[in-house]
PDB file of N, CA and C in Angstrom:
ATOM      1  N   UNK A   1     -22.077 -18.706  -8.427  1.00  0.00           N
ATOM      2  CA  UNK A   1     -22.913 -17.865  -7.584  1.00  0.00           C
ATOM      3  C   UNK A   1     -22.722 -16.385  -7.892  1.00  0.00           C
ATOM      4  N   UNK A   2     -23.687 -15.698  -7.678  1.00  0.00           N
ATOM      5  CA  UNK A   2     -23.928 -14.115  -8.227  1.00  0.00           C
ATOM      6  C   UNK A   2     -22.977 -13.300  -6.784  1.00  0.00           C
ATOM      7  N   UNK A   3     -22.240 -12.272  -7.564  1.00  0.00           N
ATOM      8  CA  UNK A   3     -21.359 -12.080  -6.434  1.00  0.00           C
ATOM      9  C   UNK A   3     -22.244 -10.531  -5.076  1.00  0.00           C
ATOM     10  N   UNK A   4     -21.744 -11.018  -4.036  1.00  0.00           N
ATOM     11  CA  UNK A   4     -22.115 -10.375  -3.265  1.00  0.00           C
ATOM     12  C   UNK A   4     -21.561  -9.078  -3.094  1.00  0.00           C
ATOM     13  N   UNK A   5     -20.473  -8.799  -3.711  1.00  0.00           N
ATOM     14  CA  UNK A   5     -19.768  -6.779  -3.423  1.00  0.00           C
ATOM     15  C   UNK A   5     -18.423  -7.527  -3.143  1.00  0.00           C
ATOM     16  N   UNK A   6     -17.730  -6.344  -3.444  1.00  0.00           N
ATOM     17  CA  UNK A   6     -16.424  -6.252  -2.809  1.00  0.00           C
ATOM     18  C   UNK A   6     -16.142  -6.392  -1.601  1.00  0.00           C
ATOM     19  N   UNK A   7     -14.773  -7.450  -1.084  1.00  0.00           N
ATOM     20  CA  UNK A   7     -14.336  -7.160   0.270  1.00  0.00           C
ATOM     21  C   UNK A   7     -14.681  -6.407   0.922  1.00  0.00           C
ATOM     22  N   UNK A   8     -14.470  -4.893   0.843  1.00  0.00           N
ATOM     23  CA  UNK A   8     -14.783  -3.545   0.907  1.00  0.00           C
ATOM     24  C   UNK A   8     -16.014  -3.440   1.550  1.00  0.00           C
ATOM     25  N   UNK A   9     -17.106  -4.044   0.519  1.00  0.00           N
ATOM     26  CA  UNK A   9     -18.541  -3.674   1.151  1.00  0.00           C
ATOM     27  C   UNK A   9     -18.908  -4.904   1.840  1.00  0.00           C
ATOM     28  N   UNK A  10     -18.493  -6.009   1.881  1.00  0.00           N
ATOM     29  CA  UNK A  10     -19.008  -6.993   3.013  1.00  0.00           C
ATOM     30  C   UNK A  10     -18.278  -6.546   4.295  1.00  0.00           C
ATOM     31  N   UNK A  11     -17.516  -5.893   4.519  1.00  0.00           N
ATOM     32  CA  UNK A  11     -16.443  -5.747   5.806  1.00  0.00           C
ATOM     33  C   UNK A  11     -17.488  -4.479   6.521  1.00  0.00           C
ATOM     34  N   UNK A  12     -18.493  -3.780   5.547  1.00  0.00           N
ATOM     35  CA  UNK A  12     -18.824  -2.876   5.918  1.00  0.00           C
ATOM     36  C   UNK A  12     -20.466  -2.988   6.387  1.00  0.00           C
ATOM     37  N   UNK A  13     -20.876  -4.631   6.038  1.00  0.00           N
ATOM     38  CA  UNK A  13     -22.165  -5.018   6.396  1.00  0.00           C
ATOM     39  C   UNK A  13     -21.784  -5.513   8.084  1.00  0.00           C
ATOM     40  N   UNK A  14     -20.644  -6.441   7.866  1.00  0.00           N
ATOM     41  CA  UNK A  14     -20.168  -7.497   9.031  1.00  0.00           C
ATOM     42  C   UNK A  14     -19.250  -7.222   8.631  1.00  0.00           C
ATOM     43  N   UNK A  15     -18.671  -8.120  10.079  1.00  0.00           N
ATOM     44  CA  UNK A  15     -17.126  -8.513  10.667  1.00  0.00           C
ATOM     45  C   UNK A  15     -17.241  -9.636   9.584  1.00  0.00           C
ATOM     46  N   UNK A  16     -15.730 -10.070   9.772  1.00  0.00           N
ATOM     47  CA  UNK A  16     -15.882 -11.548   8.777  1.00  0.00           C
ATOM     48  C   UNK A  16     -15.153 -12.422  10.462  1.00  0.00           C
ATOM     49  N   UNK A  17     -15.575 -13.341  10.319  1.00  0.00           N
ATOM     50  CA  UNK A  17     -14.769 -14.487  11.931  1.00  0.00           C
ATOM     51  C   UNK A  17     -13.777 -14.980  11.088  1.00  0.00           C
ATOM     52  N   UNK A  18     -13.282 -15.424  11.672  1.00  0.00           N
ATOM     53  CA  UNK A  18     -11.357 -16.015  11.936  1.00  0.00           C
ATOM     54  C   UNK A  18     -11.594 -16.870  10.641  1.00  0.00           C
ATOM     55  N   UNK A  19     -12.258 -17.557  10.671  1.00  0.00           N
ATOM     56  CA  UNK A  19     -12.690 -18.452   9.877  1.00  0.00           C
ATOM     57  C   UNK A  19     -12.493 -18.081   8.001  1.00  0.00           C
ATOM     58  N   UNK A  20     -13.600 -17.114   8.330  1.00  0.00           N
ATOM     59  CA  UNK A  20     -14.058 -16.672   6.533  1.00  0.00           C
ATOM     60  C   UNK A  20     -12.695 -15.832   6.390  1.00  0.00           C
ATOM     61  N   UNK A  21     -12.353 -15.017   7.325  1.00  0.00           N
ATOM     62  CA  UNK A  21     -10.995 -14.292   6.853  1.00  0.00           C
ATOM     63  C   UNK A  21      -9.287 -15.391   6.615  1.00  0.00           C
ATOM     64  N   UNK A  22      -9.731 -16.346   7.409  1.00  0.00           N
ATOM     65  CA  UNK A  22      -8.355 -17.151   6.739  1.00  0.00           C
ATOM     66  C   UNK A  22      -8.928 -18.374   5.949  1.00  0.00           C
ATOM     67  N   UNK A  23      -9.771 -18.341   5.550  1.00  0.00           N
ATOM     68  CA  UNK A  23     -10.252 -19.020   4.103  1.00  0.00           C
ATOM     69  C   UNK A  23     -10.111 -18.582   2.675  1.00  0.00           C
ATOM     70  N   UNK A  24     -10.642 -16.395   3.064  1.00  0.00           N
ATOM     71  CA  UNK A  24     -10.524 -15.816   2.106  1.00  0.00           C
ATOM     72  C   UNK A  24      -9.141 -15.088   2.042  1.00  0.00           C
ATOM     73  N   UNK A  25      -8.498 -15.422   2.684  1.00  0.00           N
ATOM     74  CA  UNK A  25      -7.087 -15.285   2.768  1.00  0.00           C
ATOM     75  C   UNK A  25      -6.177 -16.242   1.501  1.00  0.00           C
ATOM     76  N   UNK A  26      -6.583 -17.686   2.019  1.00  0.00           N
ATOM     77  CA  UNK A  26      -6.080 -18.395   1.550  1.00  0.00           C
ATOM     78  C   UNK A  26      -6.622 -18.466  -0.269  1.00  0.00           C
ATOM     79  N   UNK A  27      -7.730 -17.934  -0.248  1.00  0.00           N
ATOM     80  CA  UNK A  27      -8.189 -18.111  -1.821  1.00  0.00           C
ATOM     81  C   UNK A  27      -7.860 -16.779  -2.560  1.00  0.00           C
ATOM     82  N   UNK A  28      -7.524 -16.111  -1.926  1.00  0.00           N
ATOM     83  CA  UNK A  28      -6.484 -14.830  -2.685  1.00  0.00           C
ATOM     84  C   UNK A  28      -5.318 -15.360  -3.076  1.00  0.00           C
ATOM     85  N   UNK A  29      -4.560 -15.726  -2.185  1.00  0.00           N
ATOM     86  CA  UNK A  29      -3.061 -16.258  -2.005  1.00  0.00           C
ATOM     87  C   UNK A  29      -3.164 -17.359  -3.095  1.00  0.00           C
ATOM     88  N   UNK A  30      -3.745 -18.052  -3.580  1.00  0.00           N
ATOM     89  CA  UNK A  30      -3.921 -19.362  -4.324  1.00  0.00           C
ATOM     90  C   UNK A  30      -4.380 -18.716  -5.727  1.00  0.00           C
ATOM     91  N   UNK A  31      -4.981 -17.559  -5.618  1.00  0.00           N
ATOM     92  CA  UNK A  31      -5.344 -16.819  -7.149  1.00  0.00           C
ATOM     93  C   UNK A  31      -3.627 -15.769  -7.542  1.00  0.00           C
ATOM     94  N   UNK A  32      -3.136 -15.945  -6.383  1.00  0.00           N
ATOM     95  CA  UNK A  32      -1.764 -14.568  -6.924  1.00  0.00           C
ATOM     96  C   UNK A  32      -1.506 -15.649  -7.159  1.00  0.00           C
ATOM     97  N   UNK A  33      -1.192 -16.471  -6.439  1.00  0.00           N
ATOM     98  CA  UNK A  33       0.321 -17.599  -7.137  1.00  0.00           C
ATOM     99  C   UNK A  33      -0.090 -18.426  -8.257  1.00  0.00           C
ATOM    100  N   UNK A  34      -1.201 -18.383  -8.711  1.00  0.00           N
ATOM    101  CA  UNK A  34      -1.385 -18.735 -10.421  1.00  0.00           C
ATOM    102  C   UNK A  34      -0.941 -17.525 -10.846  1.00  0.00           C
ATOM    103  N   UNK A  35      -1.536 -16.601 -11.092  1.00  0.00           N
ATOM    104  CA  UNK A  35      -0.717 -15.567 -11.490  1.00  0.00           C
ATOM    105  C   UNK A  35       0.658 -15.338 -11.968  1.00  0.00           C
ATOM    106  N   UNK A  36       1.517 -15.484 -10.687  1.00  0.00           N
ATOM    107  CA  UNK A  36       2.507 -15.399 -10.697  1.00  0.00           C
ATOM    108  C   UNK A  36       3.406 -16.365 -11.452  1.00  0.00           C
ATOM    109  N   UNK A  37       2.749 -17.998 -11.157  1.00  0.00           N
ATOM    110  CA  UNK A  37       2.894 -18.906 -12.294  1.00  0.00           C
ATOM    111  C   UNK A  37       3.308 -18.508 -13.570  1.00  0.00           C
ATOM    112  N   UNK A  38       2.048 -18.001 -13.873  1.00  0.00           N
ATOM    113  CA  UNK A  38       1.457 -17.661 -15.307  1.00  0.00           C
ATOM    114  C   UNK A  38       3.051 -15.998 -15.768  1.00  0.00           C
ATOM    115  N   UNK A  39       3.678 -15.579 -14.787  1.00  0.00           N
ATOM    116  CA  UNK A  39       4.213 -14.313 -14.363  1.00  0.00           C
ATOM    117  C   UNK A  39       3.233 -13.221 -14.918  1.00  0.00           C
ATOM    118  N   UNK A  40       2.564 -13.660 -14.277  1.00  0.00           N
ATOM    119  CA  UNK A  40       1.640 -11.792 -14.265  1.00  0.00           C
ATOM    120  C   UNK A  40       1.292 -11.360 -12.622  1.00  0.00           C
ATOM    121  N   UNK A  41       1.769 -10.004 -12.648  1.00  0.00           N
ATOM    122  CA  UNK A  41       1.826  -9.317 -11.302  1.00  0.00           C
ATOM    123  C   UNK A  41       0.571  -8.150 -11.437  1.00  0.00           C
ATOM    124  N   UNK A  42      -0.299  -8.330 -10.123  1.00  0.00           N
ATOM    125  CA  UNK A  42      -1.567  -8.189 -10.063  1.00  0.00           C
ATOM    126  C   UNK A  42      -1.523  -6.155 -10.306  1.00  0.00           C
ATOM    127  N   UNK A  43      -0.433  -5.771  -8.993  1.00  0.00           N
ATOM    128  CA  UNK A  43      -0.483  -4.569  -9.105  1.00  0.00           C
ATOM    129  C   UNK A  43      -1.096  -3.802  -7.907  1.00  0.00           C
ATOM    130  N   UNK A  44      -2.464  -3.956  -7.776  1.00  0.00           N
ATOM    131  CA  UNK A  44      -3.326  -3.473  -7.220  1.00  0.00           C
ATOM    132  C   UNK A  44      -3.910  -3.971  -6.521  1.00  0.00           C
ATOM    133  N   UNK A  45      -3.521  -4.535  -5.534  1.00  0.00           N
ATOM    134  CA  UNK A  45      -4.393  -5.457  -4.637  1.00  0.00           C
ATOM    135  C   UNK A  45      -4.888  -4.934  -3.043  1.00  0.00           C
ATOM    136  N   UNK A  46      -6.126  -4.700  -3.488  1.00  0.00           N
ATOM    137  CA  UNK A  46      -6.716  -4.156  -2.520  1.00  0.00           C
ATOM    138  C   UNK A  46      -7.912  -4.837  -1.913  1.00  0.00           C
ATOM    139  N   UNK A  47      -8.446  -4.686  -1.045  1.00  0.00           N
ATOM    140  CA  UNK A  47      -9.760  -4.891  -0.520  1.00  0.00           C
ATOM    141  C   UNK A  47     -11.182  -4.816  -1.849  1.00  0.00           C
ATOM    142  N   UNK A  48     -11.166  -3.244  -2.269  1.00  0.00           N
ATOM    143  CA  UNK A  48     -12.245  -3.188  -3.114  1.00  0.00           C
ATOM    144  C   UNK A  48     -11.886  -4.170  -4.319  1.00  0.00           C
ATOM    145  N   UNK A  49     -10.759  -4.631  -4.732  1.00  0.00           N
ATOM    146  CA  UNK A  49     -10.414  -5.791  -5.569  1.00  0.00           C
ATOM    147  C   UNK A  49     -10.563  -7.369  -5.368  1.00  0.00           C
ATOM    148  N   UNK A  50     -10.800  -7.421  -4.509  1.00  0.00           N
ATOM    149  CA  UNK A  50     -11.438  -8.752  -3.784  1.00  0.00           C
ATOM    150  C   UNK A  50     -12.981  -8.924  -4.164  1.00  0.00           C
ATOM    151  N   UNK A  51     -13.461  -9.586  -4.639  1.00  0.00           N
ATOM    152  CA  UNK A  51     -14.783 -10.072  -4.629  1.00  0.00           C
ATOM    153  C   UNK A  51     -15.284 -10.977  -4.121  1.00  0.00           C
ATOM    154  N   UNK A  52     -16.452 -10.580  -3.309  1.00  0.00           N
ATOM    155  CA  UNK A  52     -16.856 -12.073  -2.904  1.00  0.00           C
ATOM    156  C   UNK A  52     -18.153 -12.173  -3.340  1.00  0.00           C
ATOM    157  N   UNK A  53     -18.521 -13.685  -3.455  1.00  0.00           N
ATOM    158  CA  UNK A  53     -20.053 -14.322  -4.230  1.00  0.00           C
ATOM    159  C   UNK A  53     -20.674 -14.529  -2.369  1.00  0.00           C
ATOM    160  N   UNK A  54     -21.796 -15.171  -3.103  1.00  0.00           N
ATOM    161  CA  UNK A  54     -22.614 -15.319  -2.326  1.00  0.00           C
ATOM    162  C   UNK A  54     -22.662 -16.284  -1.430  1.00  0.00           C
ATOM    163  N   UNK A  55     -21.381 -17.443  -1.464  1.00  0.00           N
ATOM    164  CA  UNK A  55     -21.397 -18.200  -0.434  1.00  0.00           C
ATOM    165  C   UNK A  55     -19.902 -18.425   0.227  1.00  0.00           C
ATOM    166  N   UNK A  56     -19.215 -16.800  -0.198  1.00  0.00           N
ATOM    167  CA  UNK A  56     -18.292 -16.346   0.863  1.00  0.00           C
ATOM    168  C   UNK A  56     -17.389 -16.815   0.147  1.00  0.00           C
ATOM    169  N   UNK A  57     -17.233 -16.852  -1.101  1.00  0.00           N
ATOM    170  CA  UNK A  57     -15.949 -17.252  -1.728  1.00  0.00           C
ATOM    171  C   UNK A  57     -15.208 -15.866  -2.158  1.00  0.00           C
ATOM    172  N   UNK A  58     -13.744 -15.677  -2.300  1.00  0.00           N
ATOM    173  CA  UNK A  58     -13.202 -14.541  -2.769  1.00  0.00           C
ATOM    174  C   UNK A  58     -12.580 -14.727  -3.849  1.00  0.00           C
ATOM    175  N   UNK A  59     -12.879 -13.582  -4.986  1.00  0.00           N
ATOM    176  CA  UNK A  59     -12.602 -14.060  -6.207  1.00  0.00           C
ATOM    177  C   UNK A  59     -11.705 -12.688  -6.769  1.00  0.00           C
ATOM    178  N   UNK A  60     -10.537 -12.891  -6.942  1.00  0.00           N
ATOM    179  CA  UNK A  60      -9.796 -11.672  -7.679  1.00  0.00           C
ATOM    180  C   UNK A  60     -10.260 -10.855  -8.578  1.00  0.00           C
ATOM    181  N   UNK A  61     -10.315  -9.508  -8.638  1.00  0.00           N
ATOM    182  CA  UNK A  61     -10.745  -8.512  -9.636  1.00  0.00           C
ATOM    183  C   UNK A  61      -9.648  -7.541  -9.989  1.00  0.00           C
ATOM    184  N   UNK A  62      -9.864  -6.551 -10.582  1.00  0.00           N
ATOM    185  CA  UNK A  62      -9.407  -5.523 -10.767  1.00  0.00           C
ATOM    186  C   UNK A  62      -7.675  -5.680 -11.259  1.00  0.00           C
ATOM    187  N   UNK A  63      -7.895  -6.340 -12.620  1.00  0.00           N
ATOM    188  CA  UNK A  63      -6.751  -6.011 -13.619  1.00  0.00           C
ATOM    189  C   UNK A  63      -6.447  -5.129 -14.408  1.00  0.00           C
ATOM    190  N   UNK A  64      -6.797  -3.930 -14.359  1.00  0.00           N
ATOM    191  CA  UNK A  64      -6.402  -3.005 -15.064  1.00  0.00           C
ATOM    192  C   UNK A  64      -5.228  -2.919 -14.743  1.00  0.00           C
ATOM    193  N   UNK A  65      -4.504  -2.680 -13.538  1.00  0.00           N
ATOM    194  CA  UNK A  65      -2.977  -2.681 -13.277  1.00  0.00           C
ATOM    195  C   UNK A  65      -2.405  -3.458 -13.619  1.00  0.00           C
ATOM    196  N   UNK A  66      -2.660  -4.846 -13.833  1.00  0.00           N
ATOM    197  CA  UNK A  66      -1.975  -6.243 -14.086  1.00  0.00           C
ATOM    198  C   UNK A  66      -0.885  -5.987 -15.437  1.00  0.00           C
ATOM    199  N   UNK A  67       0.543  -6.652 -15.416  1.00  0.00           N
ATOM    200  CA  UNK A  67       1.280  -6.681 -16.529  1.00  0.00           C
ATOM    201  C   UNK A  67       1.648  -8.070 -16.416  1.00  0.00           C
ATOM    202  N   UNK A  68       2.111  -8.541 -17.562  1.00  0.00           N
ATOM    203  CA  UNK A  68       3.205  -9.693 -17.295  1.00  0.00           C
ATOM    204  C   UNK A  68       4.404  -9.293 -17.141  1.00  0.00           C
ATOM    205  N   UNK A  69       4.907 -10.361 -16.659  1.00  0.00           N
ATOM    206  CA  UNK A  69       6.368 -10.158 -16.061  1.00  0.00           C
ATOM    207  C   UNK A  69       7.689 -10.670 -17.186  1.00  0.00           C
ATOM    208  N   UNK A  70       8.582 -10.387 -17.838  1.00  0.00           N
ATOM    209  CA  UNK A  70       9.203 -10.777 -17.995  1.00  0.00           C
ATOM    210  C   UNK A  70      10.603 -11.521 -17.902  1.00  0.00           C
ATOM    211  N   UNK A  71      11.519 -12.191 -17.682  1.00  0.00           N
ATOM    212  CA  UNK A  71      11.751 -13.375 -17.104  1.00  0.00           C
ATOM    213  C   UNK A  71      13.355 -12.253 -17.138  1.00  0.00           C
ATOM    214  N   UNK A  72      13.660 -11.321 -17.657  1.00  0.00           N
ATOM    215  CA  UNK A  72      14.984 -10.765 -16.992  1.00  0.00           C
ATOM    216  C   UNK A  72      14.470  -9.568 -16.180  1.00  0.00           C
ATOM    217  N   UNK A  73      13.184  -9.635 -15.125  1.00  0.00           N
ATOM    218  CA  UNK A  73      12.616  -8.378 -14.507  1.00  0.00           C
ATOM    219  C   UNK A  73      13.010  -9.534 -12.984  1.00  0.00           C
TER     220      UNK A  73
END
């Protein structure tokens, strides 16, 4: 699905309910900890780094900060 704006700018159309915010909670949290898996640390995690599509899914952005981690850090 074609994405709808950043966290940022949906928070600024609407509220999000209990609901979409601990859904899109949980699909952040499930994109760091691959990440972190993988040891790469995001950096920058913000609201305008959040993306969401069009049927309210949140999809991680904004890696320019991102490094990997190395395993004596």
């Amino acid at each position: 699905p074609l994405l709808r704006g950043s966290l940022d700018s949906v928070m600024e159309e609407r509220a999000l309910t209990r609901s979409q915010a601990r859904r899109m909670a949980g699909q952040v949290a499930s994109a760091l900890r691959h990440m972190h898996q993988q040891r790469i640390a995001h950096f920058d995690l913000q609201a305008a780094n959040i993306l969401i599509d069009h049927d309210d899914n949140a999809k991680l952005g904004g890696f320019s900060s991102a490094r990997f981690i190395s395993s004596s850090e």
